[in-house]
mmCIF file of N, CA and C in Angstrom:
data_model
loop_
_atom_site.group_PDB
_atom_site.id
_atom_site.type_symbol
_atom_site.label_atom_id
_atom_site.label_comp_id
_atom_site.label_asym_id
_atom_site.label_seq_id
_atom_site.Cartn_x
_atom_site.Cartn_y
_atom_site.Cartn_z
ATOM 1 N N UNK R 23 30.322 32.855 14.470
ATOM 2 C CA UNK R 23 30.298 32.410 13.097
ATOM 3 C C UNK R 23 30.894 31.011 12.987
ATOM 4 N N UNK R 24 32.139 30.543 13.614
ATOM 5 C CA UNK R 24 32.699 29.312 13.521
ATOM 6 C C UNK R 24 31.901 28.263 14.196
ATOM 7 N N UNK R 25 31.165 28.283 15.326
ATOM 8 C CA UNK R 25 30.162 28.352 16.154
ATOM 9 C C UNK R 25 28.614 27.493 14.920
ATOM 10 N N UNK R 26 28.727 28.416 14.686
ATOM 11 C CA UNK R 26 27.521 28.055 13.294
ATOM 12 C C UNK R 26 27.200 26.755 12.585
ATOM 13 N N UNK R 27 28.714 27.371 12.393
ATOM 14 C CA UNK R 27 29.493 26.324 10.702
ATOM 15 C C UNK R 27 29.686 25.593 11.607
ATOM 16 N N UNK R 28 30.151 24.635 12.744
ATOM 17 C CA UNK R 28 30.364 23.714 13.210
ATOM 18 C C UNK R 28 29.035 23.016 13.831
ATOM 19 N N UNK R 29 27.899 23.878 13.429
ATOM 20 C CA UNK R 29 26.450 23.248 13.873
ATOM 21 C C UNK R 29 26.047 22.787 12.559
ATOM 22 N N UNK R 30 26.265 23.123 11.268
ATOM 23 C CA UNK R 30 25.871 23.078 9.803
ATOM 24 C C UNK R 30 26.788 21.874 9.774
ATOM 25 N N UNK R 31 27.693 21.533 10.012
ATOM 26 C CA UNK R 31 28.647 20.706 9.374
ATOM 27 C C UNK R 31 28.187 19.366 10.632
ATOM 28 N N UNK R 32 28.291 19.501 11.836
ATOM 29 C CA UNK R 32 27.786 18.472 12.937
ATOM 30 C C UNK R 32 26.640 18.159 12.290
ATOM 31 N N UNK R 33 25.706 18.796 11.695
ATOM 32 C CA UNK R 33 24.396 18.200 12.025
ATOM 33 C C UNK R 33 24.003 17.486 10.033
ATOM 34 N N UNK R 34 24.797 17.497 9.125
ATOM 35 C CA UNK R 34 24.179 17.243 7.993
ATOM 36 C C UNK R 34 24.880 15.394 8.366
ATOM 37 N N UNK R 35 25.647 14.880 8.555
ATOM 38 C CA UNK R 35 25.306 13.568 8.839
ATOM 39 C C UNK R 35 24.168 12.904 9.419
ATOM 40 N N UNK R 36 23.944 13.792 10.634
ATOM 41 C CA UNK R 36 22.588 13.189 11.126
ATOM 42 C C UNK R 36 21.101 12.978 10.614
ATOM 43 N N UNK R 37 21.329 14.087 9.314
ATOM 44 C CA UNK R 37 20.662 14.230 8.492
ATOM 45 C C UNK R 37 20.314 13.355 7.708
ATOM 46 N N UNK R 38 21.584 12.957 7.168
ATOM 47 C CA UNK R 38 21.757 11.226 5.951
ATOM 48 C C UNK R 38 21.165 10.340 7.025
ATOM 49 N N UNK R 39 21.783 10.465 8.189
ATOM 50 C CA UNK R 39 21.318 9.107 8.407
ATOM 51 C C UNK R 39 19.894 8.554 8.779
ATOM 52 N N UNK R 40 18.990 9.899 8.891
ATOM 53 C CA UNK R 40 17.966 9.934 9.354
ATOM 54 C C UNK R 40 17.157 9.807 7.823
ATOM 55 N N UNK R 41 17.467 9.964 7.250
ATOM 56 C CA UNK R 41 17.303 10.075 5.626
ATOM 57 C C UNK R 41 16.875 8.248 5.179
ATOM 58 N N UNK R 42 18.299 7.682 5.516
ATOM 59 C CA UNK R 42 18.485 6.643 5.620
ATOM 60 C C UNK R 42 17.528 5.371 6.365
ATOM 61 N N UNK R 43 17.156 5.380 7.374
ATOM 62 C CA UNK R 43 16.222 5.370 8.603
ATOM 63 C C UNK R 43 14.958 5.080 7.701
ATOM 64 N N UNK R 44 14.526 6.423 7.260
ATOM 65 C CA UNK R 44 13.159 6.565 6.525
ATOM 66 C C UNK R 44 12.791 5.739 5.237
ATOM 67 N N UNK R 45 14.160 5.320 4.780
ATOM 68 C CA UNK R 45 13.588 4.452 3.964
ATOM 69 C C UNK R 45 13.873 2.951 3.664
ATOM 70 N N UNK R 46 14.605 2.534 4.571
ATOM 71 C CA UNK R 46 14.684 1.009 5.534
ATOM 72 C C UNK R 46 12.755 1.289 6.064
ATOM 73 N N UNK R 47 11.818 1.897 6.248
ATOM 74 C CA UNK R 47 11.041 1.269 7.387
ATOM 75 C C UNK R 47 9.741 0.891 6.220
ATOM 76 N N UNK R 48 9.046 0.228 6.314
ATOM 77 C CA UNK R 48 7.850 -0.580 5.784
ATOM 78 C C UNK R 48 6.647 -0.463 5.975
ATOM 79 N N UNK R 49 5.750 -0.165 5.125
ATOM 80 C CA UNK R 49 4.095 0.216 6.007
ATOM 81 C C UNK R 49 4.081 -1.206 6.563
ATOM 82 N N UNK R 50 3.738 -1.797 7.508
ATOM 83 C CA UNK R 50 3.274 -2.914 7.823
ATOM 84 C C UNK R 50 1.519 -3.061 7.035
ATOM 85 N N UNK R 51 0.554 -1.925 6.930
ATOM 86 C CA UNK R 51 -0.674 -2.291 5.988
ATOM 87 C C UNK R 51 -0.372 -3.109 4.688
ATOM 88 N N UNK R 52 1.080 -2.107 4.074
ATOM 89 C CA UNK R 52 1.195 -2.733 2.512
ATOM 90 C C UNK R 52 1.243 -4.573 2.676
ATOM 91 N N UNK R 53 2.295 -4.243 3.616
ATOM 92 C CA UNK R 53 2.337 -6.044 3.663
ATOM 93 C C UNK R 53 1.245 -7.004 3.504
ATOM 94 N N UNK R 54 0.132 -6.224 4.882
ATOM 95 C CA UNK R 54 -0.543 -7.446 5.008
ATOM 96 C C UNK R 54 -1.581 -6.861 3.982
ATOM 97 N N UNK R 55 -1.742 -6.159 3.313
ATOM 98 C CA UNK R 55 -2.693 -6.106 2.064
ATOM 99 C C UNK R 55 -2.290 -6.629 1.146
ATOM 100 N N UNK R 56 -0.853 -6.785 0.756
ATOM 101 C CA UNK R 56 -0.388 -8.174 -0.430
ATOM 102 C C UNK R 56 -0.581 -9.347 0.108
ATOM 103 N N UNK R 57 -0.268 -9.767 1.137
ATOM 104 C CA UNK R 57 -0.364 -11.144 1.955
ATOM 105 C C UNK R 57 -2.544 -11.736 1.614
ATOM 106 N N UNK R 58 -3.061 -10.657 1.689
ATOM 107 C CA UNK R 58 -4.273 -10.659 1.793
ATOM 108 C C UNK R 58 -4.912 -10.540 0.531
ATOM 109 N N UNK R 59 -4.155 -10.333 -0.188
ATOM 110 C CA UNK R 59 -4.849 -10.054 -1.411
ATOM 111 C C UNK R 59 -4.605 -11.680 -2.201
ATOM 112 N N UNK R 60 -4.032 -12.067 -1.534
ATOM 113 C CA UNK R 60 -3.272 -13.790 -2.064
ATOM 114 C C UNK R 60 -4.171 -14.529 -1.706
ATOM 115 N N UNK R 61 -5.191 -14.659 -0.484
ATOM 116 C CA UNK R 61 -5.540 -15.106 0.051
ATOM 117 C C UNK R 61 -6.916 -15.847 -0.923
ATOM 118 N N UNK R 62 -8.045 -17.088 -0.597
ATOM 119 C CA UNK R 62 -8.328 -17.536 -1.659
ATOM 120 C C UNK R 62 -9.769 -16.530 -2.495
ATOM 121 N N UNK R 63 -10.201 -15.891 -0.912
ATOM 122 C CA UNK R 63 -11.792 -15.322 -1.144
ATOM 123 C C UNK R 63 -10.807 -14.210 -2.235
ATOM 124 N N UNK R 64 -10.010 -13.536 -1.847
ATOM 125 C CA UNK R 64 -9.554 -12.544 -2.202
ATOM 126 C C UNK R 64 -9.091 -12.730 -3.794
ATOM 127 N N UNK R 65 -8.734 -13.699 -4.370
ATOM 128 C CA UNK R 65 -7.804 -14.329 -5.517
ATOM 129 C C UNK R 65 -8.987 -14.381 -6.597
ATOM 130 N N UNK R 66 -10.332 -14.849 -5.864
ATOM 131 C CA UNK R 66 -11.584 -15.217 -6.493
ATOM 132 C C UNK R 66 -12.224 -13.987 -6.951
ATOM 133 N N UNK R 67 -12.212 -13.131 -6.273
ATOM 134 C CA UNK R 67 -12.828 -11.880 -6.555
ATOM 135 C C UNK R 67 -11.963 -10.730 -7.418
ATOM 136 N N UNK R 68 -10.469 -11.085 -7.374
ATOM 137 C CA UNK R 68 -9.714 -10.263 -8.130
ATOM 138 C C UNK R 68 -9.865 -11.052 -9.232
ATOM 139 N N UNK R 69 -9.689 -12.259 -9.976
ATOM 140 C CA UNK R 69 -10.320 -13.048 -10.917
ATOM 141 C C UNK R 69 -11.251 -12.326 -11.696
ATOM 142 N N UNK R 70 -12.540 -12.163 -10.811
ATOM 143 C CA UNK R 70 -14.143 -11.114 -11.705
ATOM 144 C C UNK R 70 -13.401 -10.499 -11.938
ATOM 145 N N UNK R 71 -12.990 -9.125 -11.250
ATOM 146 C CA UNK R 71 -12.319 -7.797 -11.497
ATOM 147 C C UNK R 71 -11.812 -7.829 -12.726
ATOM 148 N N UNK R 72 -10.626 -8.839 -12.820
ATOM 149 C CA UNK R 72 -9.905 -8.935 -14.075
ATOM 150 C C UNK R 72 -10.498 -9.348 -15.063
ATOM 151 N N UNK R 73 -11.503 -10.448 -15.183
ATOM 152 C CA UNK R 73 -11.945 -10.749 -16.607
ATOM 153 C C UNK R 73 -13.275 -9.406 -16.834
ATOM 154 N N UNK R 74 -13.984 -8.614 -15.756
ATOM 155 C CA UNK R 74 -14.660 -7.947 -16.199
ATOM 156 C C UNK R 74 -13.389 -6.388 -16.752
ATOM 157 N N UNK R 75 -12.579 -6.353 -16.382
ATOM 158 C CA UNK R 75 -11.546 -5.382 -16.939
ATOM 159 C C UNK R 75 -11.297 -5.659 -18.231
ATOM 160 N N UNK R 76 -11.140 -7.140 -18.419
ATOM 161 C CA UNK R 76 -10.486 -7.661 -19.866
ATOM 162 C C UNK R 76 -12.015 -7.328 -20.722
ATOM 163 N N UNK R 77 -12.782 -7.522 -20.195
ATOM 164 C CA UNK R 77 -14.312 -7.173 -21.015
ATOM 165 C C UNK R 77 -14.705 -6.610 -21.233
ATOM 166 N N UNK R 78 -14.968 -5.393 -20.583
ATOM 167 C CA UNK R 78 -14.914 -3.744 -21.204
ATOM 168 C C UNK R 78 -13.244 -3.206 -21.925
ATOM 169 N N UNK R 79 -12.509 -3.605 -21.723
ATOM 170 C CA UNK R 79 -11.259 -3.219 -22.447
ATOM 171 C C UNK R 79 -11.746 -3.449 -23.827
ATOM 172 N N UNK R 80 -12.346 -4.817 -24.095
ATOM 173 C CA UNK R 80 -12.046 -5.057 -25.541
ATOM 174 C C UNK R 80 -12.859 -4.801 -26.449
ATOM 175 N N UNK R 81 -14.292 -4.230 -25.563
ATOM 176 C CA UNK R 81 -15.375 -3.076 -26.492
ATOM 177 C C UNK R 81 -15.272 -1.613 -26.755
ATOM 178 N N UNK R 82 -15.217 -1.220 -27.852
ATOM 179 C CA UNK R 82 -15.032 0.498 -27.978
ATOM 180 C C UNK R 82 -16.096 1.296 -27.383
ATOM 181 N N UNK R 83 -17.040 0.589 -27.865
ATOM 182 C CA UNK R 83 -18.097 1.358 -26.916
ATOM 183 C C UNK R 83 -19.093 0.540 -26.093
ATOM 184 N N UNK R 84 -19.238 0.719 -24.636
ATOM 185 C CA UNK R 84 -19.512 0.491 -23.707
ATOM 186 C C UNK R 84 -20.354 1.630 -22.764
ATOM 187 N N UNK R 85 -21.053 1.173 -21.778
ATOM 188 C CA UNK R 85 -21.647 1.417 -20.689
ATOM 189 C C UNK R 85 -21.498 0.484 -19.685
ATOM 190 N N UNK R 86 -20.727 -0.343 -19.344
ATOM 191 C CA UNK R 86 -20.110 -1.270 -18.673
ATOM 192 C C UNK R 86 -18.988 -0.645 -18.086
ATOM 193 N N UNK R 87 -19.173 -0.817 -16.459
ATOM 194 C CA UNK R 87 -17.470 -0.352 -15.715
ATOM 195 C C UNK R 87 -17.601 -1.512 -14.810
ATOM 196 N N UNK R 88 -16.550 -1.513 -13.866
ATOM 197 C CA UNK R 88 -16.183 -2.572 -13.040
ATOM 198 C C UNK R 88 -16.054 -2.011 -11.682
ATOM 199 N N UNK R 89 -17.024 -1.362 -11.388
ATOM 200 C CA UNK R 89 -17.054 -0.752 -9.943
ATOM 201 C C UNK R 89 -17.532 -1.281 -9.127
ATOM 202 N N UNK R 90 -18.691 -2.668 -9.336
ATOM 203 C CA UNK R 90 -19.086 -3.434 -8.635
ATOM 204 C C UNK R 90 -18.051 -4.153 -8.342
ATOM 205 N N UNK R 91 -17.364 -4.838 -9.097
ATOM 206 C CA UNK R 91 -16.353 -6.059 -8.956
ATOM 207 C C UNK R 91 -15.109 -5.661 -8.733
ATOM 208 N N UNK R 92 -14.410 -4.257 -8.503
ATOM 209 C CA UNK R 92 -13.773 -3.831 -7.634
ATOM 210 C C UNK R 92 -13.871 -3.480 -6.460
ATOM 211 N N UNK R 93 -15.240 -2.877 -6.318
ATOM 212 C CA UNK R 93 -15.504 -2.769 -4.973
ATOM 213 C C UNK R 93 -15.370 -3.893 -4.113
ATOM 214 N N UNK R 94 -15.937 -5.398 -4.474
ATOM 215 C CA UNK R 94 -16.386 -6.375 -4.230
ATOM 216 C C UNK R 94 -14.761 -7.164 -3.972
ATOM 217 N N UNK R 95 -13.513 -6.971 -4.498
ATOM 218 C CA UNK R 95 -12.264 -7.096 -4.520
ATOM 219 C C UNK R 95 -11.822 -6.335 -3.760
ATOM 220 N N UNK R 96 -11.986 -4.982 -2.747
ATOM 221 C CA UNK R 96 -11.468 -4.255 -1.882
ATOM 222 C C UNK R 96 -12.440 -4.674 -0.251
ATOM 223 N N UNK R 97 -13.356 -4.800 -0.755
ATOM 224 C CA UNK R 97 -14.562 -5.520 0.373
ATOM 225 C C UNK R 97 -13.772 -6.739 0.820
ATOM 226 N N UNK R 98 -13.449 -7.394 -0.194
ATOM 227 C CA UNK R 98 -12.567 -8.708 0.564
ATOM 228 C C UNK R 98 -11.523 -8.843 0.948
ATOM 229 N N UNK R 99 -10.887 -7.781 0.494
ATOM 230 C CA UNK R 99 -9.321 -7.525 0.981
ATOM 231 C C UNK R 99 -9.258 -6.925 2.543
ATOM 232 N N UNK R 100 -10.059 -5.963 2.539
ATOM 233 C CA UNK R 100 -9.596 -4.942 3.640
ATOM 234 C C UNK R 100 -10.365 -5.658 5.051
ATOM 235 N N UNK R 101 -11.949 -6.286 4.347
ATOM 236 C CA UNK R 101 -12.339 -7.539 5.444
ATOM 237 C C UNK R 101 -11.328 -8.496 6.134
ATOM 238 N N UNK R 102 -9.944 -9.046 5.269
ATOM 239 C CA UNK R 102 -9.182 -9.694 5.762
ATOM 240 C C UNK R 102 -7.720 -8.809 6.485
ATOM 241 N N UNK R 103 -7.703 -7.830 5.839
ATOM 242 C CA UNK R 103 -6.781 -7.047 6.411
ATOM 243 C C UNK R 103 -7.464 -6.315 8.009
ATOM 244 N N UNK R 104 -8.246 -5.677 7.741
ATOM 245 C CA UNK R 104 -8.964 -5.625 9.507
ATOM 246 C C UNK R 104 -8.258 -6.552 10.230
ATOM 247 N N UNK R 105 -8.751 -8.005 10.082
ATOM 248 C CA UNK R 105 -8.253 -8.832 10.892
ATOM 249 C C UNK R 105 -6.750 -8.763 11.836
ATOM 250 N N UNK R 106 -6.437 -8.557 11.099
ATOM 251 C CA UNK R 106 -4.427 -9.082 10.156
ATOM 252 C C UNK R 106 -4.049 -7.317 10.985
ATOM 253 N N UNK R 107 -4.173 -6.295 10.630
ATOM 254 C CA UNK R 107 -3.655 -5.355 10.725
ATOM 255 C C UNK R 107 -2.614 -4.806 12.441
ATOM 256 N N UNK R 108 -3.737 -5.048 12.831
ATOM 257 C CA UNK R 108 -4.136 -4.528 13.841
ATOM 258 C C UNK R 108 -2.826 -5.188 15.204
ATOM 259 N N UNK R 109 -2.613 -6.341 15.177
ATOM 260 C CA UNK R 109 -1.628 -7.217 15.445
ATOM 261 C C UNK R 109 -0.016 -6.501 15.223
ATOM 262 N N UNK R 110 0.025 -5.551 14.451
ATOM 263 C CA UNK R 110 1.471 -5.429 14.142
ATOM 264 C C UNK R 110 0.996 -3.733 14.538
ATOM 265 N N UNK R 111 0.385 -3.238 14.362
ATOM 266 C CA UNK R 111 0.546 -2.045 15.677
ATOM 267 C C UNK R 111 0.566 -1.864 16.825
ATOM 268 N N UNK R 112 1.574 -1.161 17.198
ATOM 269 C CA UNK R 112 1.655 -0.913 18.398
ATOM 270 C C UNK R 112 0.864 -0.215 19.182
#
């Protein structure tokens, strides 16, 4: 029983610190998908996205979505992230 409790009590630090650990570490994707999303093809196409967002926002009724020009904003992102990614895995 003392035996136990000295495995319960040893092991909940290792716990925090492993706790700790997990959230110090970084997707390396997120990065280079903000880094990439900055980029100019990428800036140009989030541009459409946004003014076609601002354009159906400001009609009540619509048949207009922005699935082309998001798509067309993830097409250019992840085209540059491919690149980019791959470099920071191990």
């Amino acid at each position: 029983m003392v035996f136990e409790e000295k495995m319960i009590l040893n092991g909940e630090p290792e716990d925090e610190e492993a706790e700790e650990e997990e959230q110090d570490m970084v997707d390396p994707l997120d990065v280079v998908r903000e880094k990439c999303a900055q980029a100019e093809h990428c800036v140009h196409t989030r541009a459409k996205l946004e003014d076609c967002e601002s354009r159906v926002g400001s009609k009540s009724e619509t048949a207009e979505d922005c699935t082309e020009e998001l798509f067309d904003f993830l097409h250019a992102r992840d085209h540059c992230v491919a690149h980019k990614v791959f470099h920071s895995v191990k």
